[in-house]
XYZ file of C-alpha atoms in Angstrom:
404
model
C -161.776 9.770 -146.196
C -160.414 9.087 -149.549
C -162.854 11.802 -151.199
C -161.384 11.865 -154.741
C -161.169 8.122 -155.043
C -165.380 7.947 -153.878
C -165.991 10.483 -156.344
C -164.419 8.883 -158.980
C -165.848 5.368 -158.091
C -169.507 7.227 -157.589
C -169.137 8.496 -161.425
C -168.001 5.295 -162.788
C -171.016 3.421 -161.070
C -173.369 6.195 -162.665
C -172.041 6.056 -165.896
C -170.788 2.840 -166.858
C -173.512 1.076 -164.610
C -170.822 -0.876 -162.881
C -171.166 -1.661 -158.902
C -169.032 0.200 -156.534
C -167.808 -3.409 -155.025
C -166.500 -4.746 -158.327
C -164.705 -1.190 -158.852
C -163.206 -1.634 -155.123
C -162.009 -5.330 -156.071
C -160.235 -3.867 -159.254
C -158.532 -1.624 -157.181
C -157.521 -4.482 -154.508
C -156.106 -6.545 -157.908
C -154.203 -3.695 -158.991
C -152.592 -2.891 -156.027
C -151.538 -6.786 -155.482
C -150.314 -6.746 -159.111
C -148.075 -3.514 -158.590
C -146.679 -5.275 -155.154
C -146.079 -8.248 -157.210
C -144.161 -5.819 -160.243
C -142.337 -4.026 -157.384
C -141.053 -6.950 -155.123
C -141.326 -9.988 -157.646
C -143.926 -11.716 -155.640
C -146.929 -10.830 -153.716
C -148.194 -14.290 -152.247
C -148.002 -12.951 -148.504
C -149.729 -9.464 -149.739
C -153.230 -8.684 -148.937
C -155.250 -5.464 -149.141
C -157.665 -3.617 -146.746
C -160.416 -1.294 -148.389
C -163.040 0.343 -146.468
C -166.147 0.405 -148.870
C -167.654 3.456 -146.679
C -164.623 5.886 -146.752
C -162.464 4.290 -149.568
C -159.543 4.369 -147.444
C -157.437 1.477 -148.170
C -153.953 -0.311 -146.926
C -151.696 -2.586 -148.369
C -150.036 -5.206 -146.031
C -147.522 -7.927 -145.976
C -146.978 -10.830 -144.133
C -143.123 -11.187 -143.065
C -140.914 -13.368 -140.733
C -138.822 -11.916 -138.283
C -135.271 -13.123 -138.859
C -131.929 -12.337 -137.832
C -130.274 -12.117 -141.532
C -132.634 -10.955 -143.897
C -132.140 -12.946 -147.221
C -135.661 -12.408 -149.023
C -136.899 -8.389 -148.073
C -140.329 -9.789 -149.723
C -141.163 -12.093 -146.976
C -138.664 -11.388 -144.286
C -138.031 -8.814 -141.746
C -134.964 -7.991 -139.234
C -135.460 -8.177 -135.887
C -134.363 -4.711 -135.466
C -136.973 -3.299 -138.166
C -139.510 -5.644 -136.668
C -139.313 -4.228 -132.972
C -139.765 -0.460 -134.849
C -143.233 -2.036 -135.819
C -144.032 -4.034 -132.784
C -141.482 -3.823 -129.857
C -142.475 -7.106 -128.446
C -141.362 -8.701 -132.059
C -139.237 -11.918 -131.879
C -137.336 -14.027 -133.981
C -139.590 -16.332 -136.067
C -142.540 -14.100 -135.309
C -144.747 -13.040 -138.280
C -145.601 -9.612 -138.385
C -147.788 -7.419 -140.819
C -146.257 -4.803 -142.340
C -147.918 -1.659 -144.223
C -146.518 -1.254 -147.723
C -146.863 2.294 -149.003
C -148.203 2.578 -152.496
C -146.628 5.819 -153.233
C -142.865 4.230 -153.225
C -143.907 2.186 -156.427
C -141.995 2.410 -159.345
C -143.485 3.818 -162.677
C -143.799 0.402 -164.340
C -145.557 -0.862 -161.291
C -148.122 1.882 -161.133
C -148.675 2.194 -164.878
C -149.405 -2.016 -164.403
C -151.843 -1.351 -161.767
C -153.630 1.518 -163.832
C -153.860 -0.920 -166.382
C -155.429 -3.293 -164.255
C -157.894 -1.401 -163.356
C -158.889 0.039 -166.731
C -159.028 -3.707 -167.744
C -161.538 -4.648 -165.280
C -163.745 -1.661 -165.962
C -163.740 -2.443 -169.747
C -164.541 -6.036 -169.006
C -167.430 -5.265 -166.639
C -168.613 -2.742 -169.294
C -169.046 -5.483 -171.733
C -170.803 -7.762 -168.910
C -173.112 -4.997 -168.388
C -174.021 -4.472 -172.091
C -174.288 -7.871 -172.897
C -176.631 -8.715 -169.618
C -178.648 -5.769 -170.930
C -179.426 -6.809 -174.393
C -179.652 -10.078 -173.913
C -182.168 -9.531 -171.437
C -184.257 -8.204 -174.188
C -183.653 -10.728 -176.890
C -186.824 -11.538 -178.992
C -188.084 -8.123 -178.491
C -188.609 -5.049 -180.464
C -186.510 -2.008 -179.910
C -185.979 1.179 -181.655
C -182.966 2.079 -183.138
C -181.176 4.873 -185.280
C -179.601 3.894 -188.509
C -175.864 5.024 -188.641
C -174.363 3.498 -191.653
C -174.882 1.295 -194.517
C -171.551 -1.100 -194.700
C -171.587 -2.964 -198.081
C -175.294 -4.862 -197.736
C -175.417 -4.713 -194.215
C -176.500 -1.593 -192.010
C -175.481 -0.410 -188.410
C -178.103 0.192 -186.246
C -177.424 2.171 -183.181
C -179.611 0.941 -180.249
C -178.263 3.124 -177.606
C -175.170 1.855 -175.870
C -174.718 -0.431 -178.266
C -174.543 -0.940 -182.177
C -176.433 -3.682 -183.973
C -176.070 -5.210 -187.399
C -178.979 -5.707 -189.699
C -177.689 -8.560 -192.176
C -179.020 -8.318 -195.745
C -180.645 -11.751 -195.216
C -183.029 -9.977 -192.436
C -183.693 -7.057 -194.658
C -187.018 -6.672 -196.412
C -186.550 -6.827 -200.237
C -186.522 -3.232 -201.404
C -186.193 -1.515 -197.896
C -183.386 1.391 -198.206
C -182.284 3.214 -195.208
C -181.058 6.764 -194.840
C -178.726 7.602 -192.014
C -180.078 8.838 -188.682
C -183.349 7.244 -189.686
C -185.451 5.784 -186.796
C -186.827 2.126 -187.280
C -188.036 -0.685 -184.997
C -185.887 -3.839 -185.461
C -186.264 -7.304 -183.595
C -183.230 -8.584 -181.686
C -182.522 -11.894 -183.107
C -179.384 -12.963 -181.153
C -177.027 -11.318 -178.747
C -173.470 -12.865 -178.513
C -170.696 -12.249 -175.975
C -167.308 -11.484 -177.741
C -164.073 -9.971 -176.424
C -165.004 -6.561 -178.180
C -167.952 -6.418 -176.527
C -171.982 -7.860 -177.333
C -172.316 -8.631 -180.658
C -176.099 -8.018 -181.287
C -177.882 -9.163 -184.816
C -181.242 -7.780 -185.398
C -184.097 -8.598 -187.835
C -186.947 -6.761 -190.042
C -188.007 -9.891 -191.873
C -189.068 -11.900 -188.685
C -192.553 -12.970 -187.886
C -191.597 -12.010 -183.969
C -191.517 -8.466 -185.182
C -195.317 -8.184 -186.132
C -196.199 -9.841 -183.046
C -194.092 -7.659 -180.908
C -195.860 -4.606 -182.554
C -199.208 -6.007 -182.152
C -198.680 -6.334 -178.270
C -197.127 -2.576 -178.347
C -200.273 -1.421 -180.119
C -203.066 -3.536 -178.802
C -203.520 -3.293 -174.943
C -205.973 -6.432 -175.415
C -202.780 -8.306 -176.555
C -200.307 -6.968 -173.760
C -202.800 -7.864 -171.092
C -203.527 -11.460 -172.517
C -207.254 -10.992 -172.996
C -206.446 -11.393 -176.784
C -203.908 -14.379 -177.859
C -201.866 -14.492 -180.694
C -202.158 -18.261 -181.701
C -200.093 -18.137 -184.927
C -198.331 -16.159 -187.469
C -197.303 -16.596 -191.069
C -195.243 -13.808 -192.744
C -193.867 -13.178 -196.019
C -191.811 -9.920 -195.176
C -192.643 -7.033 -197.157
C -195.774 -8.465 -199.044
C -198.248 -9.972 -196.553
C -198.702 -11.394 -193.113
C -201.755 -13.521 -192.076
C -202.490 -13.700 -187.994
C -204.884 -15.889 -186.273
C -206.144 -14.638 -182.655
C -208.241 -15.758 -180.085
C -209.777 -14.080 -177.357
C -210.129 -15.571 -173.752
C -213.204 -13.251 -172.733
C -216.221 -13.800 -174.788
C -217.179 -10.356 -174.609
C -214.076 -9.408 -176.566
C -213.864 -9.321 -180.394
C -210.277 -10.420 -181.010
C -209.778 -9.334 -184.662
C -211.983 -6.254 -184.086
C -209.438 -5.332 -181.301
C -206.520 -5.782 -183.302
C -207.894 -3.729 -186.001
C -208.914 -0.867 -183.843
C -210.987 1.987 -184.640
C -211.219 2.797 -188.261
C -208.281 0.729 -188.239
C -205.898 2.803 -186.244
C -204.059 -0.079 -184.362
C -203.783 -2.443 -187.174
C -202.956 0.776 -189.636
C -200.063 1.767 -187.495
C -198.269 -1.378 -187.619
C -198.800 -1.271 -191.363
C -197.183 2.124 -191.393
C -194.249 0.560 -189.722
C -193.903 -2.493 -191.999
C -193.833 0.391 -194.663
C -197.185 -0.843 -196.147
C -196.890 -4.607 -195.520
C -200.638 -6.110 -195.918
C -202.181 -7.754 -192.764
C -204.982 -10.304 -192.580
C -206.470 -11.054 -188.997
C -208.415 -14.141 -188.835
C -210.155 -15.531 -185.821
C -208.552 -19.170 -184.472
C -210.414 -21.892 -184.173
C -209.776 -25.219 -182.708
C -211.764 -27.058 -185.660
C -208.978 -27.205 -188.170
C -211.752 -27.177 -191.036
C -212.863 -23.795 -189.701
C -209.670 -22.591 -189.311
C -208.452 -23.259 -192.810
C -211.517 -21.923 -194.389
C -210.531 -18.596 -192.127
C -207.232 -18.893 -193.201
C -208.049 -18.519 -196.915
C -209.763 -15.376 -196.479
C -210.951 -13.145 -198.748
C -211.633 -16.205 -200.636
C -215.048 -17.906 -199.977
C -215.231 -21.699 -199.331
C -217.768 -24.427 -200.426
C -216.176 -27.084 -198.421
C -212.780 -28.384 -196.163
C -212.341 -31.786 -195.838
C -209.041 -31.990 -193.057
C -207.337 -35.171 -191.386
C -205.635 -33.872 -188.406
C -203.471 -37.035 -188.529
C -201.747 -36.438 -191.753
C -202.120 -32.789 -191.583
C -203.236 -32.509 -194.884
C -206.767 -31.013 -196.137
C -208.735 -30.787 -199.202
C -210.557 -27.424 -199.754
C -213.384 -26.858 -202.647
C -214.291 -23.262 -203.808
C -216.609 -21.856 -206.382
C -214.785 -21.701 -209.464
C -214.713 -18.247 -209.969
C -212.946 -17.853 -206.213
C -210.157 -20.129 -207.008
C -207.696 -17.825 -207.990
C -208.178 -15.623 -205.103
C -207.909 -18.435 -202.840
C -204.577 -19.271 -204.382
C -203.244 -15.922 -204.480
C -200.637 -14.171 -206.868
C -197.919 -16.676 -206.961
C -199.689 -19.042 -204.753
C -199.137 -16.566 -201.537
C -202.639 -16.894 -200.242
C -202.495 -20.957 -199.896
C -198.816 -20.928 -199.052
C -199.427 -18.402 -195.932
C -202.544 -20.391 -195.190
C -200.853 -23.597 -194.646
C -197.969 -22.210 -192.692
C -200.662 -20.445 -190.402
C -202.394 -23.935 -189.871
C -199.869 -26.308 -190.353
C -201.731 -28.046 -192.676
C -200.798 -29.382 -196.319
C -203.538 -27.713 -198.198
C -205.192 -28.558 -201.894
C -207.423 -26.473 -203.152
C -209.693 -27.343 -206.129
C -212.628 -25.497 -207.792
C -215.674 -27.265 -207.699
C -215.960 -28.215 -211.335
C -212.661 -29.872 -210.534
C -213.656 -31.491 -207.311
C -216.879 -32.950 -208.830
C -215.028 -34.249 -211.936
C -212.066 -35.982 -209.872
C -215.103 -37.264 -207.524
C -213.708 -35.449 -204.265
C -216.945 -33.692 -203.848
C -220.358 -34.644 -203.990
C -223.224 -32.237 -203.565
C -225.104 -34.506 -200.746
C -228.482 -32.500 -200.708
C -229.309 -33.069 -204.379
C -228.465 -36.849 -203.487
C -230.819 -36.912 -200.845
C -233.659 -35.525 -202.676
C -233.251 -37.884 -205.724
C -233.351 -40.605 -202.880
C -236.280 -39.567 -201.312
C -238.102 -39.267 -204.697
C -237.592 -42.496 -205.742
C -238.490 -43.976 -202.540
C -241.982 -42.614 -202.030
C -242.903 -41.909 -205.739
C -244.948 -45.329 -205.686
C -247.291 -46.119 -202.898
C -245.998 -43.423 -200.300
C -243.806 -46.416 -198.564
C -241.417 -49.116 -199.367
C -241.965 -52.460 -197.039
C -238.668 -53.473 -195.773
C -239.559 -56.803 -193.837
C -240.461 -60.118 -195.530
C -244.382 -60.763 -195.450
C -246.295 -63.222 -196.706
C -249.563 -62.190 -199.152
C -252.286 -59.912 -196.978
C -249.803 -60.256 -194.034
C -248.573 -56.553 -193.914
C -251.962 -55.031 -194.085
C -253.401 -57.069 -191.497
C -250.324 -56.186 -189.145
C -250.734 -52.319 -189.824
C -252.660 -51.034 -186.727
C -255.984 -49.139 -187.582
C -256.060 -45.379 -186.577
C -258.993 -43.369 -185.727
C -260.307 -41.362 -188.290
C -260.584 -37.454 -187.854
C -263.706 -35.253 -187.711
C -263.508 -34.651 -191.327
C -262.805 -38.173 -192.415
C -266.016 -39.048 -190.650
C -268.310 -36.463 -192.145
C -267.162 -37.367 -195.713
C -267.533 -41.039 -194.654
C -271.231 -40.275 -193.246
C -272.163 -38.156 -196.375
C -270.570 -40.959 -198.637
C -272.908 -43.628 -196.930
C -276.047 -41.244 -197.325
C -275.428 -41.069 -200.816
C -275.346 -44.725 -201.506
């Protein structure tokens, strides 16, 4: 049993997370390469390795000849009979090659083959590991600031937080721990190139999945997110359980859950609203905290006209149009917001309750009803069915007759 080789393979397997079979394959290739460097060719060479004991042997298939012209592929009858007493000219026998007789260059090349294979496998393992968590949130440690980019250590690999993926105004100090969203993992000759973000809406979504158990379990579903990193985020949630309030679950007791996310995002404001399949209700919710009088939405054109009280217009639009802009991204509708006065003046909004009152007043102010049919004189009265009198009416009629 080759104990030293076995211990070395076990150590590499634990530290580099490279399987023993891969390492044994690298050793096999290195021995074949050493034979090629030593003999000039290795087409007839094969290696036998026992994975249990790590004992190995190198053999070459050689043809028995009377006069040897190519020592790499031929063997004399005399030498062949030392291996196999029954060997005859023309036979092919298996001859063991002792690796300790390889020259220094052949040995060095074999070593380089093994190291190269280990590096390749290490890069592949790292790539597979981080590619598997692409679009997830991880915690990293700030290493250094490289110009406008920041290097983040994720444990076994470094990631790049580019200027475009940084929240405006955020600054980082070395050894600081931050959460980042893995945007993309690229395979390169120097190892995986990992790009991370602090501005992506997916960061907010993953943070809610981490903090809110109902979201993680699927009871509460995040339907849509609109974010302006560093300033405000709007998130629409819905519950798959009628007994669970989606907004309350995301906010937490005394705002503990959403508060933890706000702290991680360094004070970014988060509006949590109820999702609704009705576009008008969804748009009304999305414009909160502003109050809405009416929403006229066109699902086909994805446009909506929203009427708000005059004193709520600036709140509905938001500072520099932020509230309306985020509501439009959240719902997918192009939203036009007008005050009540503006909507009335442009003819886009009517108070239907007042119109109906005026209609009924005009209709019943004379006679109590209006005939809609075409009748000849006296026909309408004759055609009306006589209703029985009530007790009060009978009493009045009897008294009136008695007086007369």
